[in-house]
Tab-separated table of C-alpha atoms in Angstrom:
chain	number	residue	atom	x	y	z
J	1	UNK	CA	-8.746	13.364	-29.037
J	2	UNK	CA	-11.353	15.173	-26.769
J	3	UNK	CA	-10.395	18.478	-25.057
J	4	UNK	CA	-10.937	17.998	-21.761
J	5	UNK	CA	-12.284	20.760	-19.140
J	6	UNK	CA	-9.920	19.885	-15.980
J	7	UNK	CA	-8.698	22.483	-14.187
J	8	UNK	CA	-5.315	22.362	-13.548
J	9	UNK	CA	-4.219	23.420	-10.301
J	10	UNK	CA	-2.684	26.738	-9.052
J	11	UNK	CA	0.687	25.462	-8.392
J	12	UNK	CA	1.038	24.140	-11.808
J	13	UNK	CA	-0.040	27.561	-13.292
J	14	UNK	CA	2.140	29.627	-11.252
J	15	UNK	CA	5.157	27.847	-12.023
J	16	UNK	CA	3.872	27.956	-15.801
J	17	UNK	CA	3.784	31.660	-15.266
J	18	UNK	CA	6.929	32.024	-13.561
J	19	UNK	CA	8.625	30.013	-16.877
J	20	UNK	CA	6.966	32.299	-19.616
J	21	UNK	CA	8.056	35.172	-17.709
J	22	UNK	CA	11.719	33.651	-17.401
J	23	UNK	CA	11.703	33.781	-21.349
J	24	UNK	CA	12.349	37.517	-21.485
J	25	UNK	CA	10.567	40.960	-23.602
J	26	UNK	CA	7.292	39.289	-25.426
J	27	UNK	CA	7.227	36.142	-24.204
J	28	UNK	CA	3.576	36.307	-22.912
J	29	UNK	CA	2.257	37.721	-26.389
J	30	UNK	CA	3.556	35.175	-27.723
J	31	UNK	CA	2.272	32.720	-26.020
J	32	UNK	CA	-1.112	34.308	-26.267
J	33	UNK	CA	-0.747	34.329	-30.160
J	34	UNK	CA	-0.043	30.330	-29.782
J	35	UNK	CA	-3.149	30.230	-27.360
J	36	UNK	CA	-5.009	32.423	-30.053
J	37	UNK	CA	-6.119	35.117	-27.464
J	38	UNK	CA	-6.239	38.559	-26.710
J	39	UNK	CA	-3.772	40.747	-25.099
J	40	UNK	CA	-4.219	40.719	-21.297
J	41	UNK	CA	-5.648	37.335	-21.555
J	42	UNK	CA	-2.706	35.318	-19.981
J	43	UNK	CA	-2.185	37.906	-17.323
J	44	UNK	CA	-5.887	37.399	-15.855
J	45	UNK	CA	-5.640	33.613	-16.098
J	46	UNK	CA	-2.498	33.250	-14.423
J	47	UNK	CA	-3.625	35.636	-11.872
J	48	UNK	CA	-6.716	34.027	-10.849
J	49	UNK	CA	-5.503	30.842	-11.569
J	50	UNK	CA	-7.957	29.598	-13.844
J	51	UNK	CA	-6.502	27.331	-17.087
J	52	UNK	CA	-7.832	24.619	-18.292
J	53	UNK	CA	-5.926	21.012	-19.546
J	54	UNK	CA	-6.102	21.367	-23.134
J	55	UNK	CA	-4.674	25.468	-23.130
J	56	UNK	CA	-1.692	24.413	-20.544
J	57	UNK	CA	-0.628	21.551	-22.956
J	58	UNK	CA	-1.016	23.763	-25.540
J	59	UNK	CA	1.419	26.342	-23.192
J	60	UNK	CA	3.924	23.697	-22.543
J	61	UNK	CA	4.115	22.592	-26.282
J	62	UNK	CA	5.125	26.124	-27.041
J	63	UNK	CA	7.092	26.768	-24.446
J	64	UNK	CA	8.701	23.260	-25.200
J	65	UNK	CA	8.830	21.868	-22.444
J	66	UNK	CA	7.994	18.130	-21.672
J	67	UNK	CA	4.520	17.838	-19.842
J	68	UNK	CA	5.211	14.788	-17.985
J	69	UNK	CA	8.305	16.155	-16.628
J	70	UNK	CA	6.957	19.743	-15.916
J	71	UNK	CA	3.774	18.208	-14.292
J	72	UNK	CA	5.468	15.967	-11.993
J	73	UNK	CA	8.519	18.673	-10.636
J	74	UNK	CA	5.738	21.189	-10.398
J	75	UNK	CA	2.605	19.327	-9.244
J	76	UNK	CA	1.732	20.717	-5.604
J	77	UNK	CA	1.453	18.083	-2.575
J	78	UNK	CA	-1.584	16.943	-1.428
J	79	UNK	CA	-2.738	19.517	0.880
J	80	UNK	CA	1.211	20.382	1.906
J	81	UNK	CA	1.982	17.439	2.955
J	82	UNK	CA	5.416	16.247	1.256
J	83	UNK	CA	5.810	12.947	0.435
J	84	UNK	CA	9.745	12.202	-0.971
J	85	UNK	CA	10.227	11.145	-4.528
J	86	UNK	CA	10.494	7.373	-5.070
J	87	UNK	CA	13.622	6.435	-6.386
J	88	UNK	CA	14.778	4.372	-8.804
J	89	UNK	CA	13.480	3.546	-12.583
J	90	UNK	CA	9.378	3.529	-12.469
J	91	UNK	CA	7.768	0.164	-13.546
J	92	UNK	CA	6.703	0.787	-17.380
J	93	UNK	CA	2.978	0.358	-16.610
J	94	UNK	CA	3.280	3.368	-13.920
J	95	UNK	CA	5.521	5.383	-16.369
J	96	UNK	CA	3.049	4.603	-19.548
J	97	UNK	CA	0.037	5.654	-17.166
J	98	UNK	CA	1.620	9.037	-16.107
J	99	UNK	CA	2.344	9.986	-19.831
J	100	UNK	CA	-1.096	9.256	-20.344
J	101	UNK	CA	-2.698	11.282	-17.811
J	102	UNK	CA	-0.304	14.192	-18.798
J	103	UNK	CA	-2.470	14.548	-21.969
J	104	UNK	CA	-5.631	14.659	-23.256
J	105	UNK	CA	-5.944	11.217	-24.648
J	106	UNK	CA	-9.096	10.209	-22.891
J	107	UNK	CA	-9.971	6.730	-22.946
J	108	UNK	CA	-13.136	4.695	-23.180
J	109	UNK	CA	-12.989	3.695	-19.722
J	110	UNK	CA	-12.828	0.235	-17.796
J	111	UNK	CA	-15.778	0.881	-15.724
J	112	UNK	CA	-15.714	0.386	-11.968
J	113	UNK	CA	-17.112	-3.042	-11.730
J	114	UNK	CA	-13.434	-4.351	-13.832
J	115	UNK	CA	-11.595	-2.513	-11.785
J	116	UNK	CA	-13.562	-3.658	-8.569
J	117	UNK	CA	-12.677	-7.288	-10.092
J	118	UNK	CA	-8.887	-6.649	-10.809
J	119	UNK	CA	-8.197	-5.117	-7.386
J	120	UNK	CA	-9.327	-8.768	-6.015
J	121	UNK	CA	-7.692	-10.368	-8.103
J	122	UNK	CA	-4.403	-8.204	-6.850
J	123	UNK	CA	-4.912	-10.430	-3.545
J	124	UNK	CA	-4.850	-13.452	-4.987
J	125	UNK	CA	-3.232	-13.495	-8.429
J	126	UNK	CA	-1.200	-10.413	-8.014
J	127	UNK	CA	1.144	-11.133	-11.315
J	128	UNK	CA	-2.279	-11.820	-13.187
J	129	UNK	CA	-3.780	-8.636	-12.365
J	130	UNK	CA	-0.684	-6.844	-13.102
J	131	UNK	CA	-0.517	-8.481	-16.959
J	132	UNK	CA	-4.245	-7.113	-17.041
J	133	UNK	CA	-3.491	-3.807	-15.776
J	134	UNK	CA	-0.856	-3.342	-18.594
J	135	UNK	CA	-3.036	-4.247	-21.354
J	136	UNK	CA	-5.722	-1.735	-19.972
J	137	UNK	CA	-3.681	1.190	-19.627
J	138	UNK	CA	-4.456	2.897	-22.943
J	139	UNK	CA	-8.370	1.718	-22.723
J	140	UNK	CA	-8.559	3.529	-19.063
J	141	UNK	CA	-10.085	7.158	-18.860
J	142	UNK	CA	-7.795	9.841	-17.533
J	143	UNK	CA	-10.131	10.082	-14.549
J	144	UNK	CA	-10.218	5.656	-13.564
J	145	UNK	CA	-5.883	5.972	-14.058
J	146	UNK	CA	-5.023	7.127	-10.405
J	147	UNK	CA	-7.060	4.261	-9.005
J	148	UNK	CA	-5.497	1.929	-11.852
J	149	UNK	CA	-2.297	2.760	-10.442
J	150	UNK	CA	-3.189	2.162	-6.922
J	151	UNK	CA	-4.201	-1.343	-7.561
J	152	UNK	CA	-1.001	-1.501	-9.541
J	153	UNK	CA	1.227	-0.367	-6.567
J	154	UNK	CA	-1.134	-3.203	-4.452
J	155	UNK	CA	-0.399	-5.563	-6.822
J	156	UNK	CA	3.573	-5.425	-6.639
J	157	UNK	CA	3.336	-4.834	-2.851
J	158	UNK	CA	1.806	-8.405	-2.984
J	159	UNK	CA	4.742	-9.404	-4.656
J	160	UNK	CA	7.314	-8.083	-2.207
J	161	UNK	CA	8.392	-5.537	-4.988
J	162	UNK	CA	8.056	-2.282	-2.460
J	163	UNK	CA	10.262	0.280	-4.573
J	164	UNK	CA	7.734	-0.540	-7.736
J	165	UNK	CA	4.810	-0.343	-5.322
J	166	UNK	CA	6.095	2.759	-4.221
J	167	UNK	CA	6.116	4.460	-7.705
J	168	UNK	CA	2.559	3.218	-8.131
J	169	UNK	CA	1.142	4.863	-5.216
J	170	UNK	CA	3.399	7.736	-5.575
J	171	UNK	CA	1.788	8.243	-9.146
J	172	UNK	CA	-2.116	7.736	-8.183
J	173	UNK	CA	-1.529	9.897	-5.133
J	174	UNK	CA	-0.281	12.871	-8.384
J	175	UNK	CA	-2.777	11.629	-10.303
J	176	UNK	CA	-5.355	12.227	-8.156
J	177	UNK	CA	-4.094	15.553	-7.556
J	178	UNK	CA	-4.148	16.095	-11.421
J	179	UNK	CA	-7.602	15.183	-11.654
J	180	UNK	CA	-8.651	17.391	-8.728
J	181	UNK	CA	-9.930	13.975	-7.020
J	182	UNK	CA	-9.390	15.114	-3.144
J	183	UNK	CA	-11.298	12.184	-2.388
J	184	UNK	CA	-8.880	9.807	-4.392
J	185	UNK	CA	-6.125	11.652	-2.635
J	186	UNK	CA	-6.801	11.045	0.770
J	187	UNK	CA	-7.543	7.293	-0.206
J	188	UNK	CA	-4.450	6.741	-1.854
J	189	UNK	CA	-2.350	8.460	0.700
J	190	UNK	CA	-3.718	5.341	2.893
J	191	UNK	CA	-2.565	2.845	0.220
J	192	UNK	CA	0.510	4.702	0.822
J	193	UNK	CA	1.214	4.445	4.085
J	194	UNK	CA	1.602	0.630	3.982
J	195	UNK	CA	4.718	0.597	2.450
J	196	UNK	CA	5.870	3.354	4.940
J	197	UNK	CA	5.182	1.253	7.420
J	198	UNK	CA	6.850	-1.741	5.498
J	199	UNK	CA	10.120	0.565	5.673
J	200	UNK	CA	9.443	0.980	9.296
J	201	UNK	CA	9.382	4.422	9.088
J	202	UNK	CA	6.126	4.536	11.551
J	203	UNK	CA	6.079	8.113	12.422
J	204	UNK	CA	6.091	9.482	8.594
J	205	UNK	CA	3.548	7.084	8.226
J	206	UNK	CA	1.293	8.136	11.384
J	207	UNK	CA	1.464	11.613	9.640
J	208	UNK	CA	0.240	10.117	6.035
J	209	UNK	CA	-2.578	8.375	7.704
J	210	UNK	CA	-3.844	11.610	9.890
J	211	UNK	CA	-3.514	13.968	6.436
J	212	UNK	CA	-5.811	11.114	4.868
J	213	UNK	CA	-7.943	11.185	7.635
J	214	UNK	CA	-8.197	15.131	7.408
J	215	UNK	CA	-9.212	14.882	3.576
J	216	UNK	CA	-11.491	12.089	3.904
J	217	UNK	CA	-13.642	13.792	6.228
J	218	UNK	CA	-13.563	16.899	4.734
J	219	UNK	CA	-14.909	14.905	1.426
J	220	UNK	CA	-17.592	13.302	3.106
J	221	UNK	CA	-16.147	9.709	2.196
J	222	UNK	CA	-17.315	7.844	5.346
J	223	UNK	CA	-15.993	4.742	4.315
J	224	UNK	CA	-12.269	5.726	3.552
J	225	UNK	CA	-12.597	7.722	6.789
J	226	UNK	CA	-13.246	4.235	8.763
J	227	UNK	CA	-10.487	2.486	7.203
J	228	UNK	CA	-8.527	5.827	7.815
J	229	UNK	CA	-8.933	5.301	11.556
J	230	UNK	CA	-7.808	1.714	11.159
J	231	UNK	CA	-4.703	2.567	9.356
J	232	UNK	CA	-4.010	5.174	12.168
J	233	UNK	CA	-4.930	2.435	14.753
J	234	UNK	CA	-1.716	0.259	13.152
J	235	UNK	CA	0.462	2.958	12.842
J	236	UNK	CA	0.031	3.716	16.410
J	237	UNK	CA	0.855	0.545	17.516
J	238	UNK	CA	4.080	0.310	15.867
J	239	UNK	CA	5.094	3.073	17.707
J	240	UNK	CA	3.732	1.586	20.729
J	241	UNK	CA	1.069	4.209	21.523
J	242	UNK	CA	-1.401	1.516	22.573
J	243	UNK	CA	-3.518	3.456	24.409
J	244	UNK	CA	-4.359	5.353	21.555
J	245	UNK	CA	-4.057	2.411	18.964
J	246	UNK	CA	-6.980	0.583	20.937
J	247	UNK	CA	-8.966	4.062	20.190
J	248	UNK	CA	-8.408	3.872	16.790
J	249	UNK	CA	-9.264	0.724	16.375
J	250	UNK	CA	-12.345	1.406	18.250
J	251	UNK	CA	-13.327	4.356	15.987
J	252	UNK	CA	-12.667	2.317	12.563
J	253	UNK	CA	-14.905	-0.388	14.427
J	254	UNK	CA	-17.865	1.722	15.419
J	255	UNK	CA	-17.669	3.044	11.801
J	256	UNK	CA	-17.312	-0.031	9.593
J	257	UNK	CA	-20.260	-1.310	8.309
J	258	UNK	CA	-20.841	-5.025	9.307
J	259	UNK	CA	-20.359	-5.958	5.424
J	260	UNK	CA	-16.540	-4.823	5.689
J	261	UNK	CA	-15.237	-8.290	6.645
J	262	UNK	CA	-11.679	-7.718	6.071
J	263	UNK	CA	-11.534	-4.875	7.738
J	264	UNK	CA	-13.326	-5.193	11.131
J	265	UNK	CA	-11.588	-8.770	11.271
J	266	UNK	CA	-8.596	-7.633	11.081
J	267	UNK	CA	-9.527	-4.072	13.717
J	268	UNK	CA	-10.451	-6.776	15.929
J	269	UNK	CA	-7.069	-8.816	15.470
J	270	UNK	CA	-5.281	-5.578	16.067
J	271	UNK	CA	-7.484	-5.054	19.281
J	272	UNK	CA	-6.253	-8.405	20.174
J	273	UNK	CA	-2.578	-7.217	19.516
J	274	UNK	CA	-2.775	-4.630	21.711
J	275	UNK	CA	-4.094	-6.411	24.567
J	276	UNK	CA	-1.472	-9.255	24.115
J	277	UNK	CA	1.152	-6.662	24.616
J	278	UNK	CA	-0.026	-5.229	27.585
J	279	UNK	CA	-0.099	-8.668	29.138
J	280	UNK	CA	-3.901	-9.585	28.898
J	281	UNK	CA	-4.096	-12.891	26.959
J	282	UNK	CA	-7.664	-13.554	28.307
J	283	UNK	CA	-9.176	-10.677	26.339
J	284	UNK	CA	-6.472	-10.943	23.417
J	285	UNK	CA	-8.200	-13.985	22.443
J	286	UNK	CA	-11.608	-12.717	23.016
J	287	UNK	CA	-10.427	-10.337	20.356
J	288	UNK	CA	-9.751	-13.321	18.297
J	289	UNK	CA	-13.195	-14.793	19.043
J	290	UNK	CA	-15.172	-11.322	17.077
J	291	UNK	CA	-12.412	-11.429	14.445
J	292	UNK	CA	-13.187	-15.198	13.694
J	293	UNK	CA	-16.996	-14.645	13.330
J	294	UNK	CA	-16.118	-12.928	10.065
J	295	UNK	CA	-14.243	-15.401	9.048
J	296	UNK	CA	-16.554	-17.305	6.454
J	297	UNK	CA	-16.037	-13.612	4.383
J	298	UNK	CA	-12.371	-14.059	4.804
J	299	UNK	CA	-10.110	-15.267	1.960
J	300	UNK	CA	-8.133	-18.425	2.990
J	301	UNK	CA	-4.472	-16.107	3.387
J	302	UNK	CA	-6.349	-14.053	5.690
J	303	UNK	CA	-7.888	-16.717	7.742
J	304	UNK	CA	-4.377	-18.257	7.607
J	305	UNK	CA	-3.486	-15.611	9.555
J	306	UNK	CA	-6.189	-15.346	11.994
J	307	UNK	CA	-5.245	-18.945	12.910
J	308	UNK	CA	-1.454	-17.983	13.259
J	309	UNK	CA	-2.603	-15.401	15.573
J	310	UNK	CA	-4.485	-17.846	17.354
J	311	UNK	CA	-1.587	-20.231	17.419
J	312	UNK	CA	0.938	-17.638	18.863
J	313	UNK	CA	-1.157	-16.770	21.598
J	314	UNK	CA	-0.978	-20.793	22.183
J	315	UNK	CA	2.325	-20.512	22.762
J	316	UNK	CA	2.850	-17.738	24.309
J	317	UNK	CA	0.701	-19.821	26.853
J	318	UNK	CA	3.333	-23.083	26.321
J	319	UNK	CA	0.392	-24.770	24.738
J	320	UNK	CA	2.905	-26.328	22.053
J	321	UNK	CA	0.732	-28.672	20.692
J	322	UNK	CA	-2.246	-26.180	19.999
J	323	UNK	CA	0.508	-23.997	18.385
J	324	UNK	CA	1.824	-26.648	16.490
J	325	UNK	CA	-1.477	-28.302	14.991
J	326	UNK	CA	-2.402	-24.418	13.848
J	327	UNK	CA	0.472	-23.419	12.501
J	328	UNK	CA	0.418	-26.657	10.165
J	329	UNK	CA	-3.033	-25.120	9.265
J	330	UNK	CA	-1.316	-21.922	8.362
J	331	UNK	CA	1.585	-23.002	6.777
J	332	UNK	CA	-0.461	-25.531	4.696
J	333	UNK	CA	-2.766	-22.809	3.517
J	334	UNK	CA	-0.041	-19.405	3.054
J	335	UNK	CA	2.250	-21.891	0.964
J	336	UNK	CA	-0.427	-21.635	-1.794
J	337	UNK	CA	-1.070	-18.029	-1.358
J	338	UNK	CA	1.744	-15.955	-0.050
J	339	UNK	CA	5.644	-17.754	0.176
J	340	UNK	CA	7.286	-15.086	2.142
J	341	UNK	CA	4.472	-15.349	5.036
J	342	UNK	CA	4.610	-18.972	4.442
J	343	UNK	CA	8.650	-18.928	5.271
J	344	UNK	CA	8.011	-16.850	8.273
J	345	UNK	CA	5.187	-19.267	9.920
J	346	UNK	CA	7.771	-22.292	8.581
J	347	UNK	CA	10.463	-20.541	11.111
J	348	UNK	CA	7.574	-20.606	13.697
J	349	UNK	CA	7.077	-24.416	13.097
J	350	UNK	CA	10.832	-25.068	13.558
J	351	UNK	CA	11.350	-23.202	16.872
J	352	UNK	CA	7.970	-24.623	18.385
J	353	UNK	CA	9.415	-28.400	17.286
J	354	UNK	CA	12.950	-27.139	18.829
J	355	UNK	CA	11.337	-26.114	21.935
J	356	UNK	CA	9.655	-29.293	22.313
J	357	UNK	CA	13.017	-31.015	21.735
J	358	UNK	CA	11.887	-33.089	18.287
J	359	UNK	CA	15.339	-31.844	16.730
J	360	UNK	CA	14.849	-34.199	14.035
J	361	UNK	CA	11.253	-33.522	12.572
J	362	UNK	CA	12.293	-29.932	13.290
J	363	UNK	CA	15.091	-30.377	10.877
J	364	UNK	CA	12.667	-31.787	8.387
J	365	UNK	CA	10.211	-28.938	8.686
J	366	UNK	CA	13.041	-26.996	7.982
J	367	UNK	CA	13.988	-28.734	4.579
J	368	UNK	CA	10.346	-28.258	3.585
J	369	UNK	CA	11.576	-24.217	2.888
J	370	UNK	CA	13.233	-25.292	-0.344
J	371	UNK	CA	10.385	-25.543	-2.169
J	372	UNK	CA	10.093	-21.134	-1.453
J	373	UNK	CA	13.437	-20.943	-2.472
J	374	UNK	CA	12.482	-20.826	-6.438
J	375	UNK	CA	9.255	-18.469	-5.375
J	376	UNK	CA	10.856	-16.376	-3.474
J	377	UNK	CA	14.210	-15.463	-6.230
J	378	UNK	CA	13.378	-11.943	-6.918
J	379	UNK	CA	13.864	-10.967	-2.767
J	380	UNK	CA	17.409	-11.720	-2.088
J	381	UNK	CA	17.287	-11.290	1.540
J	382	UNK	CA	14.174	-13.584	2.208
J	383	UNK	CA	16.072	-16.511	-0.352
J	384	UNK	CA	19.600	-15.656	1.624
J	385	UNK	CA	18.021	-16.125	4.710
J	386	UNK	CA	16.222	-19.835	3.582
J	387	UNK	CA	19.863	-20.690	2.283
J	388	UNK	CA	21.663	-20.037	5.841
J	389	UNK	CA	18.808	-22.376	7.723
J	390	UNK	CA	19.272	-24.615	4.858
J	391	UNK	CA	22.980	-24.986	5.195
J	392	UNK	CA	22.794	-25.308	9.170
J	393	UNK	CA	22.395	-29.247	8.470
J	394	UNK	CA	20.341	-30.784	11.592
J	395	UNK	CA	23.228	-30.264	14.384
J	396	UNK	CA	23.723	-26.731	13.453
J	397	UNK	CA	19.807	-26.272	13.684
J	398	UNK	CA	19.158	-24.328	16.833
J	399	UNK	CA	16.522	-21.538	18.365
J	400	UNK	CA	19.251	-19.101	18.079
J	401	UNK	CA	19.744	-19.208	14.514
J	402	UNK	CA	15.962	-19.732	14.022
J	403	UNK	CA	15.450	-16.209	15.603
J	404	UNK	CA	18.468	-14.974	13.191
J	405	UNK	CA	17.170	-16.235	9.991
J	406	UNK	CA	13.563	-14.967	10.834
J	407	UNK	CA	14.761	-11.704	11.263
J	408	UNK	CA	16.536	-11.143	8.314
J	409	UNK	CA	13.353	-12.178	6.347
J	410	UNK	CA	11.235	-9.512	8.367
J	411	UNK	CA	10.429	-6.299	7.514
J	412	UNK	CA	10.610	-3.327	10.231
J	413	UNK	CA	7.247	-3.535	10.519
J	414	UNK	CA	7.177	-7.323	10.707
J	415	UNK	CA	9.707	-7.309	13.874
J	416	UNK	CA	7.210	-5.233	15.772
J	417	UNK	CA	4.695	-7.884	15.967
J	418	UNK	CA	7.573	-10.511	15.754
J	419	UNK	CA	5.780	-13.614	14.875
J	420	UNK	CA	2.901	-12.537	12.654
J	421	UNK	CA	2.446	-10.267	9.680
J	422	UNK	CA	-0.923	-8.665	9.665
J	423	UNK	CA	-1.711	-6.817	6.657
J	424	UNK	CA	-4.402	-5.582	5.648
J	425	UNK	CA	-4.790	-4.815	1.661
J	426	UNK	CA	-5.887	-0.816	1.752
J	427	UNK	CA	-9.254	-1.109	-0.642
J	428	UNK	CA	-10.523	2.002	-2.529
């Protein structure tokens, strides 16, 4: 086991201090006996704040008191900003990562270049990367486990498993703070704010995204501070601020190198977003015109949605047939890669076919949602809302209940753009 020179932070020592000194007459010389120190030593330690990993394990072990539990009641906030405790049971690979970084059981190390290659696979193959993750854990340094658990909270975001996603970026946003990675922290607080915004709880997650923004350019991350701005550019929309979204979305623009693909696509889609809401469909879809031309750097799911962008402003512009033809593209490509989005363009599909008053292949389109039925199991209100279009039968089908079932398989955050999801995955 190596002893390991980390710091711990001043929080964590003070309320160390504050529990030897709950323990009554000669509780510090004791503890300094355990430590194998001089008197005095403790008192100048705790005072200046200076105590290093492998003494304050050695504290808590003496004190016996459970290091994973102390660490997480005591650990301070990233720069006092309070995030609330997930709740719920932890996923086992966030719990077994948390025990590890609570110690001084370094690993090898993964290197960056496998986790570069797991959080890609997280897009794609997001139940894959998640069996990889687990059998990593134990190989992982202390210092590559926050960002292992960030890809881990990315990964069960992908599979519509927010409460476990939560835990994950919960525990890489502590982690970080463990490690004294300030530059980790204000990343994963970005990583974060997705599934705030999932929860539609768009002002809490404005005030993640600026706090990120603050400690990324303090840290000098350029980067992270670009795709800062763009998460502050979404969370500004939601709250219809779209004045100041379209700045935002400038700023992450001016700032993202030309090799960030999936990020200045999808700044410009947002652009586009904010101009359809104010009315101008002209320069919405030039918006869509600079997203495209990244579009050969694009995975297929996020192309899939560039096109059901594209196809929305169609109809929005009562060009059904446009709308329909693309939204057969998306469908056709977001079945293979992403059921829930695949559901929510199949609802699209049906109302377009409604509109144009082809009840019948409407109907069918419909019946084509069974197949997502088996997928989609673990989200009960997604497979509850399939089952009610389902049982409509073909008289019952109507634009009405099309708009229902839709929104009962949105999220808050979905509802705000109405017909399209667009997510970006937060990269490290």
């Amino acid at each position: 086991m190596k002893s390991l020179q980390k710091e711990i932070s001043r929080s964590l020592i003070e309320a160390l201090d504050r529990e030897v000194r709950n323990r009554g007459h000669g509780a510090i010389t004791r503890l300094e006996q355990a430590l194998g120190q001089s008197t005095g030593w403790w008192r100048y330690h705790a005072e200046v704040g200076n105590l290093d990993l492998h003494r304050f394990l050695v504290a808590l072990d003496h004190l016996g008191l459970d290091p994973v539990l102390f660490i997480r009641r005591h650990l301070d906030s990233p720069d006092g900003l309070e995030l609330d405790q997930p709740r719920g049971p932890a996923p086992k690979i966030v719990e077994t990562s948390w025990q590890r970084l609570c110690s001084e059981d370094d690993g090898p190390g993964l290197g960056q270049a496998f986790l570069d290659r797991v959080d890609q696979q997280r897009y794609h193959e997001p139940t894959k990367a998640l069996e990889v993750l687990q059998t990593m854990v134990s190989f992982a340094s202390l210092d590559e486990l926050p960002r292992l658990l960030a890809i881990t909270g990315a990964a069960l975001r992908a599979q519509m498993d927010f409460a476990g996603a939560e835990h994950g970026y919960y525990a890489a946003i502590q982690g970080a703070q463990l490690r004294r990675d300030q530059r980790g922290v204000g990343n994963f607080l970005r990583w974060y704010s997705y599934i705030l915004l999932e929860r539609g709880q768009w002002e809490e997650a404005l005030r993640v995204t600026e706090r990120a923004t603050a400690i990324l350019a303090r840290e000098g991350d350029s980067l992270g501070l670009a795709k800062a701005c763009f998460e502050q550019g979404q969370c500004l929309y939601y709250l219809d601020r779209l004045p100041e979204a379209l700045q935002a979305f400038q700023a992450a623009l001016d700032r993202l190198p030309e090799h960030e693909a999936q990020y200045r696509s999808s700044a410009f889609q947002f652009c586009g977003l904010v101009h359809r809401d104010s009315g101008q469909l002209q320069k919405a879809v030039g918006c869509l015109d600079a997203a495209n031309s990244y579009s050969d750097s694009l995975s297929p799911k996020l192309n899939a949605k560039l096109t059901w962008f594209r196809a929305s402003i169609l109809g929005e512009l009562q060009d059904w047939e446009q709308e329909e033809r693309l939204l057969g593209k998306t469908i056709q490509t977001l079945q293979r890669t992403h059921y829930g989005e695949a559901a929510l363009a199949t609802c699209d599909l049906v109302r377009n076919l409604l509109i144009q008053d082809r009840p019948m292949e409407a109907f069918e389109v419909a019946t084509s949602m069974r197949q997502l039925v088996e997928p989609l199991s673990s989200n009960r209100l997604v497979s509850a809302a399939i089952a009610e279009l389902l049982r409509s039968g073909r008289e019952g089908l109507t634009l009405a209940l099309v708009q229902k079932v839709q929104s009962q398989m949105q999220s808050e955050r979905q509802k705000k753009a109405s017909w399209y999801q667009l997510r970006v995955e937060a990269e490290y």
